[in-house]
Amino acid sequence: MKMIDTIDTILFDLDGTLIHSVEDIQDALRLAYQRVVGKSDFSFDKNVIGPPIREIILSLTPDILEDQCVELIKSFRHNYDESDFPKTIVYREVKPLLRQLKKNNLKLFIVTHKRTVTSNNILNKNAIRAYFTEVLGVDYFEGRLVTKVEMINHIMQKWGIAPERLMMVGDSVGDIQAAKAYKIASVAVLNGYGSTQELLESGAQYFVKNMGEISKILKLGKGMSRQSLLKK
């Protein structure tokens, strides 16, 4: 596989990038809302998936009281972790891509706003955990929430990886912004949970309509341009 420049390490977002998980998240949230506030008839759109759970709750119910928010987070985590993620699936292009990347000796990491143990459980259940050198979740550093910018910095420092060797792949503007913080290559995935229009305006270097197109970028150094996508 012909690499673009010096890239030998890829950082992947999880929800909406590698896995489709919206139904399980929605189910766990509805149960939490029913228990804590007595109703669960909020409007839920896939575009809210991606940020930490506190931000999702505040986007759904901006007037929620702080003590209710805390209880909702606890209830959601319990519901979600106990569910065994029955409706979560790996996008069909992902496993062939991961096999191809590992065959070509790329290091692969997960950077996600899910908790680390939850992420590992989902990856293990779907038989893809072994492809990744490390999984970094929002609780990776004990006692505080971790941003994706911090996750990227930690990976560079811990594993001695220079920015020019990294590529970030994600389906949200936040993923692209985190990559831009260290001037690393970025790929916006357009079939995930993020707004396509916002991603097209995010400053990502490459755009793909599904994960299978990542290999084209690595082989040829050519991804779809923003202009070509806008014409479609």
mmCIF file of C-alpha atoms in Angstrom:
data_model
loop_
_atom_site.group_PDB
_atom_site.id
_atom_site.type_symbol
_atom_site.label_atom_id
_atom_site.label_comp_id
_atom_site.label_asym_id
_atom_site.label_seq_id
_atom_site.Cartn_x
_atom_site.Cartn_y
_atom_site.Cartn_z
ATOM 1 C CA MET A 1 0.000 0.000 0.000
ATOM 2 C CA LYS A 2 1.415 3.369 -0.996
ATOM 3 C CA MET A 3 1.249 5.807 1.915
ATOM 4 C CA ILE A 4 0.534 9.486 1.540
ATOM 5 C CA ASP A 5 3.595 11.286 2.793
ATOM 6 C CA THR A 6 4.684 9.689 6.059
ATOM 7 C CA ILE A 7 1.378 8.539 7.587
ATOM 8 C CA ASP A 8 1.666 5.285 9.510
ATOM 9 C CA THR A 9 -0.846 5.857 12.321
ATOM 10 C CA ILE A 10 -4.604 6.366 12.110
ATOM 11 C CA LEU A 11 -6.889 7.665 14.842
ATOM 12 C CA PHE A 12 -10.553 6.682 14.544
ATOM 13 C CA ASP A 13 -13.632 8.122 16.147
ATOM 14 C CA LEU A 14 -16.088 5.385 17.159
ATOM 15 C CA ASP A 15 -19.815 6.289 16.982
ATOM 16 C CA GLY A 16 -20.912 7.037 13.435
ATOM 17 C CA THR A 17 -17.434 6.297 12.097
ATOM 18 C CA LEU A 18 -16.779 2.634 12.843
ATOM 19 C CA ILE A 19 -20.095 1.641 14.403
ATOM 20 C CA HIS A 20 -23.795 2.414 14.058
ATOM 21 C CA SER A 21 -24.962 2.769 17.663
ATOM 22 C CA VAL A 22 -27.765 5.330 17.656
ATOM 23 C CA GLU A 23 -30.608 2.938 18.547
ATOM 24 C CA ASP A 24 -28.888 1.533 21.639
ATOM 25 C CA ILE A 25 -27.967 5.030 22.832
ATOM 26 C CA GLN A 26 -31.504 6.219 22.215
ATOM 27 C CA ASP A 27 -33.033 3.281 24.093
ATOM 28 C CA ALA A 28 -30.761 3.789 27.114
ATOM 29 C CA LEU A 29 -31.499 7.522 27.166
ATOM 30 C CA ARG A 30 -35.262 7.017 26.947
ATOM 31 C CA LEU A 31 -35.167 4.628 29.895
ATOM 32 C CA ALA A 32 -33.091 7.133 31.867
ATOM 33 C CA TYR A 33 -35.466 9.998 31.121
ATOM 34 C CA GLN A 34 -38.464 7.877 32.059
ATOM 35 C CA ARG A 35 -36.902 6.973 35.404
ATOM 36 C CA VAL A 36 -35.532 10.404 36.321
ATOM 37 C CA VAL A 37 -38.086 12.888 34.953
ATOM 38 C CA GLY A 38 -41.057 10.641 34.276
ATOM 39 C CA LYS A 39 -41.212 11.119 30.524
ATOM 40 C CA SER A 40 -39.177 10.252 27.465
ATOM 41 C CA ASP A 41 -40.988 11.940 24.599
ATOM 42 C CA PHE A 42 -38.106 14.187 23.537
ATOM 43 C CA SER A 43 -37.134 14.528 19.896
ATOM 44 C CA PHE A 44 -33.992 12.515 19.178
ATOM 45 C CA ASP A 45 -31.908 13.024 16.049
ATOM 46 C CA LYS A 46 -28.773 11.075 15.153
ATOM 47 C CA ASN A 47 -26.865 14.343 14.794
ATOM 48 C CA VAL A 48 -26.761 14.706 18.578
ATOM 49 C CA ILE A 49 -24.597 11.575 18.873
ATOM 50 C CA GLY A 50 -20.882 12.171 19.318
ATOM 51 C CA PRO A 51 -20.299 14.596 22.214
ATOM 52 C CA PRO A 52 -20.013 13.425 25.844
ATOM 53 C CA ILE A 53 -23.329 12.271 27.318
ATOM 54 C CA ARG A 54 -23.728 15.442 29.413
ATOM 55 C CA GLU A 55 -23.673 17.554 26.256
ATOM 56 C CA ILE A 56 -26.185 15.250 24.566
ATOM 57 C CA ILE A 57 -28.565 15.562 27.523
ATOM 58 C CA LEU A 58 -28.242 19.348 27.583
ATOM 59 C CA SER A 59 -28.887 19.551 23.844
ATOM 60 C CA LEU A 60 -32.032 17.441 24.214
ATOM 61 C CA THR A 61 -33.311 19.181 27.371
ATOM 62 C CA PRO A 62 -31.515 22.514 27.840
ATOM 63 C CA ASP A 63 -33.675 23.444 30.851
ATOM 64 C CA ILE A 64 -32.867 20.275 32.801
ATOM 65 C CA LEU A 65 -31.847 20.817 36.436
ATOM 66 C CA GLU A 66 -28.265 19.975 37.395
ATOM 67 C CA ASP A 67 -29.226 17.246 39.872
ATOM 68 C CA GLN A 68 -31.498 15.698 37.244
ATOM 69 C CA CYS A 69 -28.696 15.831 34.693
ATOM 70 C CA VAL A 70 -26.370 13.996 37.076
ATOM 71 C CA GLU A 71 -28.998 11.314 37.697
ATOM 72 C CA LEU A 72 -29.702 11.000 33.979
ATOM 73 C CA ILE A 73 -26.013 10.395 33.288
ATOM 74 C CA LYS A 74 -25.837 7.700 35.961
ATOM 75 C CA SER A 75 -29.013 6.038 34.748
ATOM 76 C CA PHE A 76 -27.979 6.200 31.100
ATOM 77 C CA ARG A 77 -24.592 4.626 31.808
ATOM 78 C CA HIS A 78 -26.198 1.810 33.782
ATOM 79 C CA ASN A 79 -28.820 1.163 31.102
ATOM 80 C CA TYR A 80 -26.323 1.367 28.265
ATOM 81 C CA ASP A 81 -23.617 -0.811 29.801
ATOM 82 C CA GLU A 82 -26.133 -3.441 30.921
ATOM 83 C CA SER A 83 -27.805 -3.602 27.513
ATOM 84 C CA ASP A 84 -25.014 -5.580 25.814
ATOM 85 C CA PHE A 85 -25.504 -3.245 22.817
ATOM 86 C CA PRO A 86 -27.934 -5.491 20.886
ATOM 87 C CA LYS A 87 -28.600 -3.002 18.073
ATOM 88 C CA THR A 88 -25.038 -1.747 17.607
ATOM 89 C CA ILE A 89 -23.323 -2.920 14.431
ATOM 90 C CA VAL A 90 -19.986 -2.366 12.759
ATOM 91 C CA TYR A 91 -20.344 -0.702 9.361
ATOM 92 C CA ARG A 92 -19.791 -3.378 6.716
ATOM 93 C CA GLU A 93 -16.745 -1.692 5.169
ATOM 94 C CA VAL A 94 -14.906 -1.465 8.496
ATOM 95 C CA LYS A 95 -13.579 -4.983 9.098
ATOM 96 C CA PRO A 96 -12.039 -5.369 5.609
ATOM 97 C CA LEU A 97 -10.461 -1.937 6.018
ATOM 98 C CA LEU A 98 -9.004 -2.756 9.444
ATOM 99 C CA ARG A 99 -7.572 -6.029 8.139
ATOM 100 C CA GLN A 100 -5.980 -4.192 5.237
ATOM 101 C CA LEU A 101 -4.492 -1.481 7.445
ATOM 102 C CA LYS A 102 -3.013 -3.949 9.927
ATOM 103 C CA LYS A 103 -1.641 -6.076 7.096
ATOM 104 C CA ASN A 104 0.258 -2.989 6.031
ATOM 105 C CA ASN A 105 1.577 -2.389 9.568
ATOM 106 C CA LEU A 106 -0.319 0.768 10.413
ATOM 107 C CA LYS A 107 -0.905 1.585 14.066
ATOM 108 C CA LEU A 108 -4.586 2.145 14.838
ATOM 109 C CA PHE A 109 -6.137 3.984 17.781
ATOM 110 C CA ILE A 110 -9.648 4.852 18.961
ATOM 111 C CA VAL A 111 -10.395 8.337 20.327
ATOM 112 C CA THR A 112 -13.969 8.595 21.531
ATOM 113 C CA HIS A 113 -16.322 10.434 23.867
ATOM 114 C CA LYS A 114 -17.591 7.073 25.090
ATOM 115 C CA ARG A 115 -16.119 5.722 28.297
ATOM 116 C CA THR A 116 -13.056 3.543 27.748
ATOM 117 C CA VAL A 117 -14.483 0.349 29.266
ATOM 118 C CA THR A 118 -17.720 0.719 27.286
ATOM 119 C CA SER A 119 -15.774 1.245 24.078
ATOM 120 C CA ASN A 120 -13.638 -1.827 24.714
ATOM 121 C CA ASN A 121 -16.731 -3.908 25.446
ATOM 122 C CA ILE A 122 -18.333 -2.898 22.152
ATOM 123 C CA LEU A 123 -15.132 -3.504 20.198
ATOM 124 C CA ASN A 124 -14.628 -6.898 21.825
ATOM 125 C CA LYS A 125 -18.221 -7.960 21.218
ATOM 126 C CA ASN A 126 -17.804 -7.116 17.528
ATOM 127 C CA ALA A 127 -14.392 -8.809 17.308
ATOM 128 C CA ILE A 128 -12.400 -5.740 16.274
ATOM 129 C CA ARG A 129 -10.607 -4.726 19.509
ATOM 130 C CA ALA A 130 -7.440 -6.595 18.519
ATOM 131 C CA TYR A 131 -6.848 -4.250 15.586
ATOM 132 C CA PHE A 132 -6.228 -1.266 17.873
ATOM 133 C CA THR A 133 -3.063 -0.437 19.757
ATOM 134 C CA GLU A 134 -4.999 1.560 22.352
ATOM 135 C CA VAL A 135 -8.512 2.842 23.023
ATOM 136 C CA LEU A 136 -8.861 6.287 24.595
ATOM 137 C CA GLY A 137 -12.230 7.240 26.032
ATOM 138 C CA VAL A 138 -13.559 10.369 27.661
ATOM 139 C CA ASP A 139 -12.579 8.986 31.096
ATOM 140 C CA TYR A 140 -9.088 7.877 30.071
ATOM 141 C CA PHE A 141 -7.512 10.107 32.711
ATOM 142 C CA GLU A 142 -9.044 9.287 36.064
ATOM 143 C CA GLY A 143 -11.027 12.048 37.749
ATOM 144 C CA ARG A 144 -11.781 14.271 34.772
ATOM 145 C CA LEU A 145 -13.176 14.255 31.259
ATOM 146 C CA VAL A 146 -10.676 14.223 28.415
ATOM 147 C CA THR A 147 -11.036 16.136 25.152
ATOM 148 C CA LYS A 148 -10.023 14.653 21.819
ATOM 149 C CA VAL A 149 -7.293 17.263 21.534
ATOM 150 C CA GLU A 150 -5.841 15.875 24.773
ATOM 151 C CA MET A 151 -6.243 12.308 23.533
ATOM 152 C CA ILE A 152 -4.287 13.086 20.380
ATOM 153 C CA ASN A 153 -1.554 14.810 22.373
ATOM 154 C CA HIS A 154 -1.331 11.836 24.738
ATOM 155 C CA ILE A 155 -0.942 9.400 21.847
ATOM 156 C CA MET A 156 1.803 11.507 20.282
ATOM 157 C CA GLN A 157 3.657 11.801 23.585
ATOM 158 C CA LYS A 158 3.203 8.218 24.818
ATOM 159 C CA TRP A 159 4.000 6.512 21.537
ATOM 160 C CA GLY A 160 6.496 9.033 20.168
ATOM 161 C CA ILE A 161 4.489 9.771 17.031
ATOM 162 C CA ALA A 162 5.068 13.038 15.163
ATOM 163 C CA PRO A 163 2.015 14.904 13.785
ATOM 164 C CA GLU A 164 2.997 14.282 10.166
ATOM 165 C CA ARG A 165 2.657 10.527 10.778
ATOM 166 C CA LEU A 166 -0.948 10.800 11.971
ATOM 167 C CA MET A 167 -4.337 10.832 10.301
ATOM 168 C CA MET A 168 -7.650 11.473 12.100
ATOM 169 C CA VAL A 169 -10.829 9.859 10.761
ATOM 170 C CA GLY A 170 -14.201 10.966 12.113
ATOM 171 C CA ASP A 171 -17.767 11.954 11.319
ATOM 172 C CA SER A 172 -17.997 15.202 13.306
ATOM 173 C CA VAL A 173 -16.662 18.731 13.058
ATOM 174 C CA GLY A 174 -15.145 18.170 16.504
ATOM 175 C CA ASP A 175 -12.995 15.350 15.108
ATOM 176 C CA ILE A 176 -11.695 17.608 12.345
ATOM 177 C CA GLN A 177 -11.049 20.469 14.755
ATOM 178 C CA ALA A 178 -9.088 18.184 17.058
ATOM 179 C CA ALA A 179 -6.919 17.136 14.106
ATOM 180 C CA LYS A 180 -6.372 20.747 13.080
ATOM 181 C CA ALA A 181 -5.117 21.580 16.580
ATOM 182 C CA TYR A 182 -1.968 19.594 15.770
ATOM 183 C CA LYS A 183 -2.036 20.089 11.999
ATOM 184 C CA ILE A 184 -2.506 16.389 11.349
ATOM 185 C CA ALA A 185 -4.228 14.975 8.275
ATOM 186 C CA SER A 186 -7.988 14.629 8.623
ATOM 187 C CA VAL A 187 -10.706 12.612 6.907
ATOM 188 C CA ALA A 188 -14.385 13.543 7.249
ATOM 189 C CA VAL A 189 -16.744 10.565 7.045
ATOM 190 C CA LEU A 190 -19.994 11.732 5.461
ATOM 191 C CA ASN A 191 -22.260 8.734 6.146
ATOM 192 C CA GLY A 192 -22.080 9.053 9.935
ATOM 193 C CA TYR A 193 -23.961 11.214 12.425
ATOM 194 C CA GLY A 194 -22.464 14.622 11.700
ATOM 195 C CA SER A 195 -23.988 17.261 9.455
ATOM 196 C CA THR A 196 -22.703 16.829 5.906
ATOM 197 C CA GLN A 197 -22.819 20.560 5.249
ATOM 198 C CA GLU A 198 -20.879 21.353 8.420
ATOM 199 C CA LEU A 199 -18.290 18.705 7.597
ATOM 200 C CA LEU A 200 -17.842 20.102 4.093
ATOM 201 C CA GLU A 201 -17.074 23.455 5.691
ATOM 202 C CA SER A 202 -14.884 22.016 8.472
ATOM 203 C CA GLY A 203 -11.542 22.275 6.710
ATOM 204 C CA ALA A 204 -10.995 18.515 6.492
ATOM 205 C CA GLN A 205 -8.356 17.505 3.968
ATOM 206 C CA TYR A 206 -10.262 14.497 2.671
ATOM 207 C CA PHE A 207 -13.891 13.393 2.468
ATOM 208 C CA VAL A 208 -15.227 9.847 2.176
ATOM 209 C CA LYS A 209 -18.775 8.574 1.765
ATOM 210 C CA ASN A 210 -17.977 5.366 3.630
ATOM 211 C CA MET A 211 -15.041 3.775 5.422
ATOM 212 C CA GLY A 212 -14.106 1.619 2.461
ATOM 213 C CA GLU A 213 -12.798 4.725 0.696
ATOM 214 C CA ILE A 214 -10.060 5.258 3.294
ATOM 215 C CA SER A 215 -7.828 2.777 1.479
ATOM 216 C CA LYS A 216 -8.092 4.882 -1.680
ATOM 217 C CA ILE A 217 -6.755 7.879 0.191
ATOM 218 C CA LEU A 218 -3.818 5.910 1.571
ATOM 219 C CA LYS A 219 -2.990 4.304 -1.758
ATOM 220 C CA LEU A 220 -3.340 7.335 -3.989
ATOM 221 C CA GLY A 221 -3.190 10.347 -1.731
ATOM 222 C CA LYS A 222 -6.450 11.458 -3.330
ATOM 223 C CA GLY A 223 -9.768 11.873 -1.598
ATOM 224 C CA MET A 224 -12.936 13.516 -2.808
ATOM 225 C CA SER A 225 -12.706 17.273 -2.862
ATOM 226 C CA ARG A 226 -15.290 19.535 -1.268
ATOM 227 C CA GLN A 227 -16.069 20.954 -4.704
ATOM 228 C CA SER A 228 -16.786 17.557 -6.248
ATOM 229 C CA LEU A 229 -19.105 16.664 -3.399
ATOM 230 C CA LEU A 230 -21.018 19.897 -3.645
ATOM 231 C CA LYS A 231 -21.742 19.127 -7.308
ATOM 232 C CA LYS A 232 -23.415 15.806 -6.464
#
